PDB file of C-alpha atoms in Angstrom:
ATOM      1  CA  MET I   1    -138.833  65.861  18.455  1.00  0.00           C
ATOM      2  CA  SER I   2    -140.918  68.411  20.365  1.00  0.00           C
ATOM      3  CA  GLU I   3    -142.712  71.244  18.578  1.00  0.00           C
ATOM      4  CA  THR I   4    -140.897  73.844  20.681  1.00  0.00           C
ATOM      5  CA  ALA I   5    -137.501  72.370  19.744  1.00  0.00           C
ATOM      6  CA  THR I   6    -138.448  72.254  16.061  1.00  0.00           C
ATOM      7  CA  ARG I   7    -139.614  75.866  16.148  1.00  0.00           C
ATOM      8  CA  ALA I   8    -136.540  77.120  18.047  1.00  0.00           C
ATOM      9  CA  VAL I   9    -134.147  75.445  15.611  1.00  0.00           C
ATOM     10  CA  ALA I  10    -136.073  76.772  12.612  1.00  0.00           C
ATOM     11  CA  GLU I  11    -135.882  80.286  14.087  1.00  0.00           C
ATOM     12  CA  ALA I  12    -132.133  79.857  14.597  1.00  0.00           C
ATOM     13  CA  TYR I  13    -131.671  78.990  10.925  1.00  0.00           C
ATOM     14  CA  GLU I  14    -133.836  81.947   9.932  1.00  0.00           C
ATOM     15  CA  THR I  15    -131.660  84.231  12.044  1.00  0.00           C
ATOM     16  CA  LEU I  16    -128.508  83.125  10.222  1.00  0.00           C
ATOM     17  CA  GLY I  17    -130.141  83.211   6.790  1.00  0.00           C
ATOM     18  CA  ALA I  18    -127.751  82.267   3.983  1.00  0.00           C
ATOM     19  CA  LEU I  19    -124.940  81.718   6.473  1.00  0.00           C
ATOM     20  CA  GLY I  20    -126.766  78.707   7.870  1.00  0.00           C
ATOM     21  CA  GLU I  21    -127.256  76.952   4.536  1.00  0.00           C
ATOM     22  CA  ARG I  22    -124.043  74.973   4.788  1.00  0.00           C
ATOM     23  CA  GLU I  23    -125.363  73.261   7.929  1.00  0.00           C
ATOM     24  CA  GLN I  24    -128.894  72.738   6.631  1.00  0.00           C
ATOM     25  CA  SER I  25    -128.391  68.966   6.642  1.00  0.00           C
ATOM     26  CA  GLU I  26    -127.928  69.114  10.428  1.00  0.00           C
ATOM     27  CA  GLN I  27    -131.281  70.780  11.158  1.00  0.00           C
ATOM     28  CA  TYR I  28    -133.195  67.607  11.999  1.00  0.00           C
ATOM     29  CA  ARG I  29    -130.426  66.224  14.212  1.00  0.00           C
ATOM     30  CA  LEU I  30    -129.992  69.568  15.988  1.00  0.00           C
ATOM     31  CA  GLY I  31    -133.717  69.572  16.723  1.00  0.00           C
ATOM     32  CA  LEU I  32    -133.340  66.192  18.408  1.00  0.00           C
ATOM     33  CA  THR I  33    -130.499  67.516  20.564  1.00  0.00           C
ATOM     34  CA  VAL I  34    -132.467  70.599  21.573  1.00  0.00           C
ATOM     35  CA  GLY I  35    -135.456  68.396  22.410  1.00  0.00           C
ATOM     36  CA  PHE I  36    -133.202  66.156  24.498  1.00  0.00           C
ATOM     37  CA  VAL I  37    -131.935  69.148  26.481  1.00  0.00           C
ATOM     38  CA  GLU I  38    -135.538  70.149  27.080  1.00  0.00           C
ATOM     39  CA  SER I  39    -136.241  66.668  28.437  1.00  0.00           C
ATOM     40  CA  VAL I  40    -133.530  66.967  31.112  1.00  0.00           C
ATOM     41  CA  GLY I  41    -134.339  70.425  32.432  1.00  0.00           C
ATOM     42  CA  GLY I  42    -134.478  72.777  29.478  1.00  0.00           C
ATOM     43  CA  TYR I  43    -132.955  76.189  28.827  1.00  0.00           C
ATOM     44  CA  GLN I  44    -135.242  78.593  30.686  1.00  0.00           C
ATOM     45  CA  TRP I  45    -133.180  81.063  32.769  1.00  0.00           C
ATOM     46  CA  LYS I  46    -130.039  78.961  32.158  1.00  0.00           C
ATOM     47  CA  ARG I  47    -126.496  80.002  31.256  1.00  0.00           C
ATOM     48  CA  VAL I  48    -125.513  77.810  28.293  1.00  0.00           C
ATOM     49  CA  LEU I  49    -122.067  76.842  27.014  1.00  0.00           C
ATOM     50  CA  ASP I  50    -121.791  74.970  23.700  1.00  0.00           C
ATOM     51  CA  LEU I  51    -118.494  73.188  22.985  1.00  0.00           C
ATOM     52  CA  GLY I  52    -117.865  72.838  19.266  1.00  0.00           C
ATOM     53  CA  SER I  53    -120.533  75.438  18.602  1.00  0.00           C
ATOM     54  CA  SER I  54    -119.725  76.022  14.911  1.00  0.00           C
ATOM     55  CA  LEU I  55    -122.030  78.756  13.535  1.00  0.00           C
ATOM     56  CA  GLY I  56    -123.884  79.106  16.841  1.00  0.00           C
ATOM     57  CA  LEU I  57    -127.189  77.594  15.721  1.00  0.00           C
ATOM     58  CA  HIS I  58    -127.650  75.719  18.984  1.00  0.00           C
ATOM     59  CA  LEU I  59    -126.913  78.874  20.953  1.00  0.00           C
ATOM     60  CA  LEU I  60    -129.516  80.815  18.972  1.00  0.00           C
ATOM     61  CA  ALA I  61    -132.059  78.057  19.606  1.00  0.00           C
ATOM     62  CA  ALA I  62    -131.203  78.172  23.325  1.00  0.00           C
ATOM     63  CA  LYS I  63    -131.870  81.911  23.311  1.00  0.00           C
ATOM     64  CA  HIS I  64    -135.284  81.357  21.731  1.00  0.00           C
ATOM     65  CA  LEU I  65    -136.032  78.847  24.491  1.00  0.00           C
ATOM     66  CA  GLY I  66    -135.287  81.222  27.345  1.00  0.00           C
ATOM     67  CA  ALA I  67    -131.574  80.916  28.076  1.00  0.00           C
ATOM     68  CA  THR I  68    -130.009  84.001  29.633  1.00  0.00           C
ATOM     69  CA  LYS I  69    -126.417  83.498  28.456  1.00  0.00           C
ATOM     70  CA  PHE I  70    -125.229  81.798  25.256  1.00  0.00           C
ATOM     71  CA  VAL I  71    -121.516  81.141  24.851  1.00  0.00           C
ATOM     72  CA  GLY I  72    -119.654  78.864  22.450  1.00  0.00           C
ATOM     73  CA  VAL I  73    -116.166  77.497  21.842  1.00  0.00           C
ATOM     74  CA  ASP I  74    -115.025  76.407  18.369  1.00  0.00           C
ATOM     75  CA  LYS I  75    -111.559  76.852  16.871  1.00  0.00           C
ATOM     76  CA  TYR I  76    -112.176  75.306  13.438  1.00  0.00           C
ATOM     77  CA  ILE I  77    -114.521  77.868  11.871  1.00  0.00           C
ATOM     78  CA  PHE I  78    -112.262  80.891  12.344  1.00  0.00           C
ATOM     79  CA  PRO I  79    -110.211  82.016   9.292  1.00  0.00           C
ATOM     80  CA  GLU I  80    -107.021  81.709  11.350  1.00  0.00           C
ATOM     81  CA  ALA I  81    -107.500  77.943  11.717  1.00  0.00           C
ATOM     82  CA  PHE I  82    -105.705  75.464   9.459  1.00  0.00           C
ATOM     83  CA  GLU I  83    -107.536  74.468   6.289  1.00  0.00           C
ATOM     84  CA  ASN I  84    -110.388  72.139   7.206  1.00  0.00           C
ATOM     85  CA  ASP I  85    -113.977  71.258   6.321  1.00  0.00           C
ATOM     86  CA  PHE I  86    -115.476  73.781   8.745  1.00  0.00           C
ATOM     87  CA  ILE I  87    -113.426  76.946   8.170  1.00  0.00           C
ATOM     88  CA  LEU I  88    -115.106  80.219   7.116  1.00  0.00           C
ATOM     89  CA  SER I  89    -113.750  82.970   4.905  1.00  0.00           C
ATOM     90  CA  ARG I  90    -113.029  86.325   6.527  1.00  0.00           C
ATOM     91  CA  LEU I  91    -116.093  87.835   4.840  1.00  0.00           C
ATOM     92  CA  GLU I  92    -118.320  85.028   6.144  1.00  0.00           C
ATOM     93  CA  MET I  93    -116.820  85.382   9.615  1.00  0.00           C
ATOM     94  CA  ASP I  94    -117.433  89.140   9.633  1.00  0.00           C
ATOM     95  CA  GLU I  95    -121.075  88.537   8.685  1.00  0.00           C
ATOM     96  CA  LEU I  96    -121.412  85.840  11.347  1.00  0.00           C
ATOM     97  CA  LYS I  97    -119.840  88.007  14.038  1.00  0.00           C
ATOM     98  CA  SER I  98    -122.335  90.744  13.182  1.00  0.00           C
ATOM     99  CA  VAL I  99    -125.211  88.306  13.790  1.00  0.00           C
ATOM    100  CA  TRP I 100    -123.619  87.061  17.016  1.00  0.00           C
ATOM    101  CA  SER I 101    -123.174  90.602  18.280  1.00  0.00           C
ATOM    102  CA  HIS I 102    -126.776  91.496  17.496  1.00  0.00           C
ATOM    103  CA  GLU I 103    -128.075  88.355  19.236  1.00  0.00           C
ATOM    104  CA  GLY I 104    -125.742  88.583  22.250  1.00  0.00           C
ATOM    105  CA  VAL I 105    -123.916  85.370  21.345  1.00  0.00           C
ATOM    106  CA  GLU I 106    -120.234  84.958  22.242  1.00  0.00           C
ATOM    107  CA  VAL I 107    -117.963  82.370  20.609  1.00  0.00           C
ATOM    108  CA  TYR I 108    -114.327  81.854  21.568  1.00  0.00           C
ATOM    109  CA  PRO I 109    -111.692  80.275  19.232  1.00  0.00           C
ATOM    110  CA  ASN I 110    -110.158  78.083  21.929  1.00  0.00           C
ATOM    111  CA  ASP I 111    -108.846  74.544  21.533  1.00  0.00           C
ATOM    112  CA  LEU I 112    -110.775  72.043  23.665  1.00  0.00           C
ATOM    113  CA  ALA I 113    -107.437  70.482  24.638  1.00  0.00           C
ATOM    114  CA  GLU I 114    -106.711  73.664  26.608  1.00  0.00           C
ATOM    115  CA  LEU I 115    -108.336  74.975  29.773  1.00  0.00           C
ATOM    116  CA  LEU I 116    -111.736  76.512  29.084  1.00  0.00           C
ATOM    117  CA  PRO I 117    -111.483  80.336  29.379  1.00  0.00           C
ATOM    118  CA  PHE I 118    -114.248  80.625  31.992  1.00  0.00           C
ATOM    119  CA  GLU I 119    -114.518  80.907  35.754  1.00  0.00           C
ATOM    120  CA  SER I 120    -115.587  77.879  37.784  1.00  0.00           C
ATOM    121  CA  GLY I 121    -119.366  77.554  38.148  1.00  0.00           C
ATOM    122  CA  SER I 122    -120.082  79.901  35.214  1.00  0.00           C
ATOM    123  CA  PHE I 123    -122.757  77.811  33.473  1.00  0.00           C
ATOM    124  CA  ASP I 124    -125.893  75.812  34.207  1.00  0.00           C
ATOM    125  CA  ILE I 125    -125.786  73.695  31.033  1.00  0.00           C
ATOM    126  CA  VAL I 126    -122.834  72.596  28.921  1.00  0.00           C
ATOM    127  CA  VAL I 127    -123.625  70.973  25.579  1.00  0.00           C
ATOM    128  CA  CYS I 128    -121.167  69.101  23.365  1.00  0.00           C
ATOM    129  CA  ASP I 129    -123.101  68.013  20.281  1.00  0.00           C
ATOM    130  CA  ALA I 130    -121.458  65.441  17.965  1.00  0.00           C
ATOM    131  CA  VAL I 131    -117.949  66.534  18.972  1.00  0.00           C
ATOM    132  CA  ILE I 132    -116.280  64.016  21.276  1.00  0.00           C
ATOM    133  CA  GLU I 133    -115.851  61.498  18.438  1.00  0.00           C
ATOM    134  CA  HIS I 134    -113.482  64.003  16.770  1.00  0.00           C
ATOM    135  CA  LEU I 135    -111.172  64.396  19.780  1.00  0.00           C
ATOM    136  CA  HIS I 136    -107.729  62.854  20.172  1.00  0.00           C
ATOM    137  CA  GLY I 137    -107.461  61.413  23.679  1.00  0.00           C
ATOM    138  CA  ILE I 138    -108.502  64.505  25.644  1.00  0.00           C
ATOM    139  CA  HIS I 139    -111.856  63.262  26.917  1.00  0.00           C
ATOM    140  CA  LYS I 140    -110.862  62.996  30.566  1.00  0.00           C
ATOM    141  CA  HIS I 141    -109.429  66.524  30.488  1.00  0.00           C
ATOM    142  CA  LEU I 142    -112.447  67.975  28.679  1.00  0.00           C
ATOM    143  CA  PHE I 143    -115.025  66.334  30.933  1.00  0.00           C
ATOM    144  CA  ALA I 144    -113.101  67.574  33.989  1.00  0.00           C
ATOM    145  CA  GLU I 145    -113.153  71.106  32.586  1.00  0.00           C
ATOM    146  CA  VAL I 146    -116.882  70.833  31.906  1.00  0.00           C
ATOM    147  CA  ASN I 147    -117.377  69.753  35.513  1.00  0.00           C
ATOM    148  CA  ARG I 148    -115.355  72.737  36.715  1.00  0.00           C
ATOM    149  CA  VAL I 149    -117.264  75.401  34.758  1.00  0.00           C
ATOM    150  CA  LEU I 150    -120.678  73.968  35.686  1.00  0.00           C
ATOM    151  CA  ALA I 151    -122.524  75.368  38.681  1.00  0.00           C
ATOM    152  CA  PRO I 152    -123.526  72.885  41.429  1.00  0.00           C
ATOM    153  CA  GLY I 153    -126.222  70.598  40.048  1.00  0.00           C
ATOM    154  CA  GLY I 154    -125.464  71.746  36.507  1.00  0.00           C
ATOM    155  CA  MET I 155    -126.162  69.499  33.530  1.00  0.00           C
ATOM    156  CA  PHE I 156    -123.715  68.201  30.915  1.00  0.00           C
ATOM    157  CA  VAL I 157    -125.335  67.032  27.686  1.00  0.00           C
ATOM    158  CA  PHE I 158    -123.436  65.437  24.839  1.00  0.00           C
ATOM    159  CA  THR I 159    -124.226  63.421  21.743  1.00  0.00           C
ATOM    160  CA  THR I 160    -121.975  61.131  19.740  1.00  0.00           C
ATOM    161  CA  PRO I 161    -122.345  58.453  17.053  1.00  0.00           C
ATOM    162  CA  ASN I 162    -123.254  55.041  18.431  1.00  0.00           C
ATOM    163  CA  LEU I 163    -120.466  52.572  17.648  1.00  0.00           C
ATOM    164  CA  ALA I 164    -122.911  49.716  18.267  1.00  0.00           C
ATOM    165  CA  SER I 165    -125.761  50.964  16.066  1.00  0.00           C
ATOM    166  CA  LEU I 166    -127.697  48.388  14.071  1.00  0.00           C
ATOM    167  CA  LEU I 167    -126.334  49.651  10.750  1.00  0.00           C
ATOM    168  CA  LYS I 168    -122.721  49.476  11.952  1.00  0.00           C
ATOM    169  CA  ARG I 169    -123.235  45.973  13.315  1.00  0.00           C
ATOM    170  CA  ALA I 170    -124.575  44.918   9.931  1.00  0.00           C
ATOM    171  CA  ARG I 171    -121.672  46.544   8.068  1.00  0.00           C
ATOM    172  CA  PHE I 172    -119.203  44.729  10.301  1.00  0.00           C
ATOM    173  CA  LEU I 173    -120.915  41.388   9.730  1.00  0.00           C
ATOM    174  CA  VAL I 174    -120.519  41.700   5.948  1.00  0.00           C
ATOM    175  CA  GLY I 175    -116.858  42.664   6.267  1.00  0.00           C
ATOM    176  CA  ARG I 176    -117.168  46.444   5.946  1.00  0.00           C
ATOM    177  CA  SER I 177    -115.752  48.943   8.401  1.00  0.00           C
ATOM    178  CA  PRO I 178    -118.287  50.761  10.599  1.00  0.00           C
ATOM    179  CA  LEU I 179    -115.886  53.717  10.895  1.00  0.00           C
ATOM    180  CA  TRP I 180    -115.180  56.951   9.011  1.00  0.00           C
ATOM    181  CA  ASP I 181    -114.165  56.870   5.357  1.00  0.00           C
ATOM    182  CA  PHE I 182    -110.752  55.189   5.236  1.00  0.00           C
ATOM    183  CA  LYS I 183    -109.319  57.228   2.341  1.00  0.00           C
ATOM    184  CA  ASP I 184    -110.195  60.502   4.068  1.00  0.00           C
ATOM    185  CA  TYR I 185    -108.482  59.229   7.206  1.00  0.00           C
ATOM    186  CA  VAL I 186    -105.297  58.248   5.356  1.00  0.00           C
ATOM    187  CA  ASP I 187    -105.128  61.337   3.133  1.00  0.00           C
ATOM    188  CA  SER I 188    -105.674  63.828   5.972  1.00  0.00           C
ATOM    189  CA  GLY I 189    -102.654  62.732   8.014  1.00  0.00           C
ATOM    190  CA  ASN I 190    -102.368  64.490  11.359  1.00  0.00           C
ATOM    191  CA  ARG I 191    -104.961  67.050  10.286  1.00  0.00           C
ATOM    192  CA  PHE I 192    -107.782  64.541  10.140  1.00  0.00           C
ATOM    193  CA  THR I 193    -110.978  66.074  11.543  1.00  0.00           C
ATOM    194  CA  GLY I 194    -113.257  63.071  11.161  1.00  0.00           C
ATOM    195  CA  HIS I 195    -114.284  60.474  13.730  1.00  0.00           C
ATOM    196  CA  VAL I 196    -111.255  59.381  15.728  1.00  0.00           C
ATOM    197  CA  ARG I 197    -113.157  57.203  18.234  1.00  0.00           C
ATOM    198  CA  GLU I 198    -116.856  56.427  18.454  1.00  0.00           C
ATOM    199  CA  PHE I 199    -118.595  55.182  21.613  1.00  0.00           C
ATOM    200  CA  THR I 200    -121.245  52.791  22.831  1.00  0.00           C
ATOM    201  CA  ILE I 201    -124.067  53.679  25.220  1.00  0.00           C
ATOM    202  CA  GLY I 202    -122.263  51.944  28.082  1.00  0.00           C
ATOM    203  CA  GLU I 203    -119.048  53.833  27.391  1.00  0.00           C
ATOM    204  CA  CYS I 204    -120.917  57.155  27.458  1.00  0.00           C
ATOM    205  CA  ARG I 205    -122.303  56.281  30.886  1.00  0.00           C
ATOM    206  CA  GLN I 206    -118.807  55.372  32.029  1.00  0.00           C
ATOM    207  CA  LEU I 207    -117.361  58.668  30.781  1.00  0.00           C
ATOM    208  CA  LEU I 208    -119.911  60.544  32.859  1.00  0.00           C
ATOM    209  CA  ASP I 209    -119.447  58.436  35.964  1.00  0.00           C
ATOM    210  CA  TRP I 210    -115.643  58.541  35.840  1.00  0.00           C
ATOM    211  CA  THR I 211    -115.523  62.348  35.551  1.00  0.00           C
ATOM    212  CA  GLY I 212    -117.837  63.463  38.370  1.00  0.00           C
ATOM    213  CA  PHE I 213    -121.313  63.232  36.840  1.00  0.00           C
ATOM    214  CA  ASP I 214    -124.401  61.252  37.775  1.00  0.00           C
ATOM    215  CA  PRO I 215    -125.796  59.810  34.514  1.00  0.00           C
ATOM    216  CA  VAL I 216    -129.368  61.098  34.231  1.00  0.00           C
ATOM    217  CA  LYS I 217    -130.435  59.857  30.811  1.00  0.00           C
ATOM    218  CA  VAL I 218    -128.397  57.921  28.238  1.00  0.00           C
ATOM    219  CA  TYR I 219    -129.903  56.230  25.188  1.00  0.00           C
ATOM    220  CA  ALA I 220    -129.552  55.903  21.410  1.00  0.00           C
ATOM    221  CA  ARG I 221    -132.017  56.749  18.668  1.00  0.00           C
ATOM    222  CA  PRO I 222    -131.993  57.336  14.899  1.00  0.00           C
ATOM    223  CA  SER I 223    -130.864  60.866  14.165  1.00  0.00           C
ATOM    224  CA  TYR I 224    -130.807  61.123  10.377  1.00  0.00           C
ATOM    225  CA  PHE I 225    -133.601  60.571   7.903  1.00  0.00           C
ATOM    226  CA  ARG I 226    -134.290  61.999   4.450  1.00  0.00           C
ATOM    227  CA  TRP I 227    -137.580  61.418   2.670  1.00  0.00           C
ATOM    228  CA  GLY I 228    -135.546  61.398  -0.528  1.00  0.00           C
ATOM    229  CA  TRP I 229    -133.992  58.116   0.566  1.00  0.00           C
ATOM    230  CA  LEU I 230    -137.311  56.421  -0.291  1.00  0.00           C
ATOM    231  CA  ARG I 231    -136.682  57.252  -3.963  1.00  0.00           C
ATOM    232  CA  SER I 232    -133.122  55.920  -4.000  1.00  0.00           C
ATOM    233  CA  PRO I 233    -132.453  52.148  -4.196  1.00  0.00           C
ATOM    234  CA  LYS I 234    -128.949  52.786  -2.818  1.00  0.00           C
ATOM    235  CA  LYS I 235    -130.486  54.227   0.360  1.00  0.00           C
ATOM    236  CA  ALA I 236    -133.048  51.450   0.906  1.00  0.00           C
ATOM    237  CA  HIS I 237    -130.881  49.887   3.599  1.00  0.00           C
ATOM    238  CA  MET I 238    -130.728  53.249   5.431  1.00  0.00           C
ATOM    239  CA  VAL I 239    -134.531  53.445   5.551  1.00  0.00           C
ATOM    240  CA  LEU I 240    -134.730  49.839   6.740  1.00  0.00           C
ATOM    241  CA  PHE I 241    -132.145  50.157   9.517  1.00  0.00           C
ATOM    242  CA  GLN I 242    -133.398  53.547  10.708  1.00  0.00           C
ATOM    243  CA  GLY I 243    -136.905  52.146  10.946  1.00  0.00           C
ATOM    244  CA  ILE I 244    -135.879  49.025  12.849  1.00  0.00           C
ATOM    245  CA  SER I 245    -133.673  51.113  15.179  1.00  0.00           C
ATOM    246  CA  HIS I 246    -136.772  52.747  16.647  1.00  0.00           C
ATOM    247  CA  VAL I 247    -137.688  49.378  18.174  1.00  0.00           C
ATOM    248  CA  TRP I 248    -134.607  48.867  20.353  1.00  0.00           C
ATOM    249  CA  PRO I 249    -133.022  51.712  22.385  1.00  0.00           C
ATOM    250  CA  THR I 250    -129.427  50.552  21.815  1.00  0.00           C
ATOM    251  CA  TRP I 251    -129.588  50.359  18.017  1.00  0.00           C
ATOM    252  CA  GLY I 252    -129.960  54.037  17.034  1.00  0.00           C
ATOM    253  CA  ASP I 253    -127.116  55.780  15.251  1.00  0.00           C
ATOM    254  CA  LEU I 254    -126.630  58.595  17.795  1.00  0.00           C
ATOM    255  CA  VAL I 255    -126.175  58.410  21.573  1.00  0.00           C
ATOM    256  CA  PHE I 256    -127.834  61.135  23.655  1.00  0.00           C
ATOM    257  CA  ALA I 257    -126.263  61.454  27.119  1.00  0.00           C
ATOM    258  CA  ALA I 258    -126.959  63.750  30.058  1.00  0.00           C
ATOM    259  CA  GLY I 259    -125.198  63.834  33.410  1.00  0.00           C
ATOM    260  CA  ARG I 260    -125.667  66.050  36.454  1.00  0.00           C
ATOM    261  CA  LYS I 261    -122.635  67.415  38.259  1.00  0.00           C
ATOM    262  CA  LYS I 262    -122.153  65.446  41.459  1.00  0.00           C
ATOM    263  CA  ASN I 263    -122.215  67.305  44.743  1.00  0.00           C
ATOM    264  CA  LEU I 264    -118.834  66.283  46.128  1.00  0.00           C
TER     265      LEU I 264
END
């Protein structure tokens, strides 16, 4: 993770203050995503759209790194949404909107299954961070919409859990599912917001290629690590697999993918 990405993400959390505490566990992973965007062109003078933007931490980091426009889409955090793990109270939303307004951030409560509420060619970068694994069969539609709202030569960056990570391969070999918690999946019914479908590195390249993008950089790397795991025998396997995953670029737990809009 680059120092500039680390600093920008830290500043984003500072901007949100107590509001950002509920996503504190995502700080390290978000820093990796921001660093990845920097590696494929960066934010300077760019118009940025974040799909599944949640509290807007990525948008605030993009602002710190020189973006000129910072727009998000996320239906789950708004109080009007159905009860879910991401929803905010009206008081929290009012506080968050005040921060957004002060920082010039815009977030729209649209469903990603619908058309994006933006003109064609409105953005230079579209980011979709750890979102596509939650979607129910709308990937072709969403990627087409991303292509539409990107300016010529614009960059689409997304991340998603790696279905073929080393840890998941090991779990499968010992007879355990590599997927989301089964009880949560069964109990949630049609309001399940967990991982519907995870992807391999090759599938991420295919998604880009099939929807009008030239894959620029696609790889996997470990995205979660807690020093506290070293003190917990139950987490010893996590430390082991995360360490080994650094050796081979297909074994990490998160896929980082970037594609440039094709000039058709």
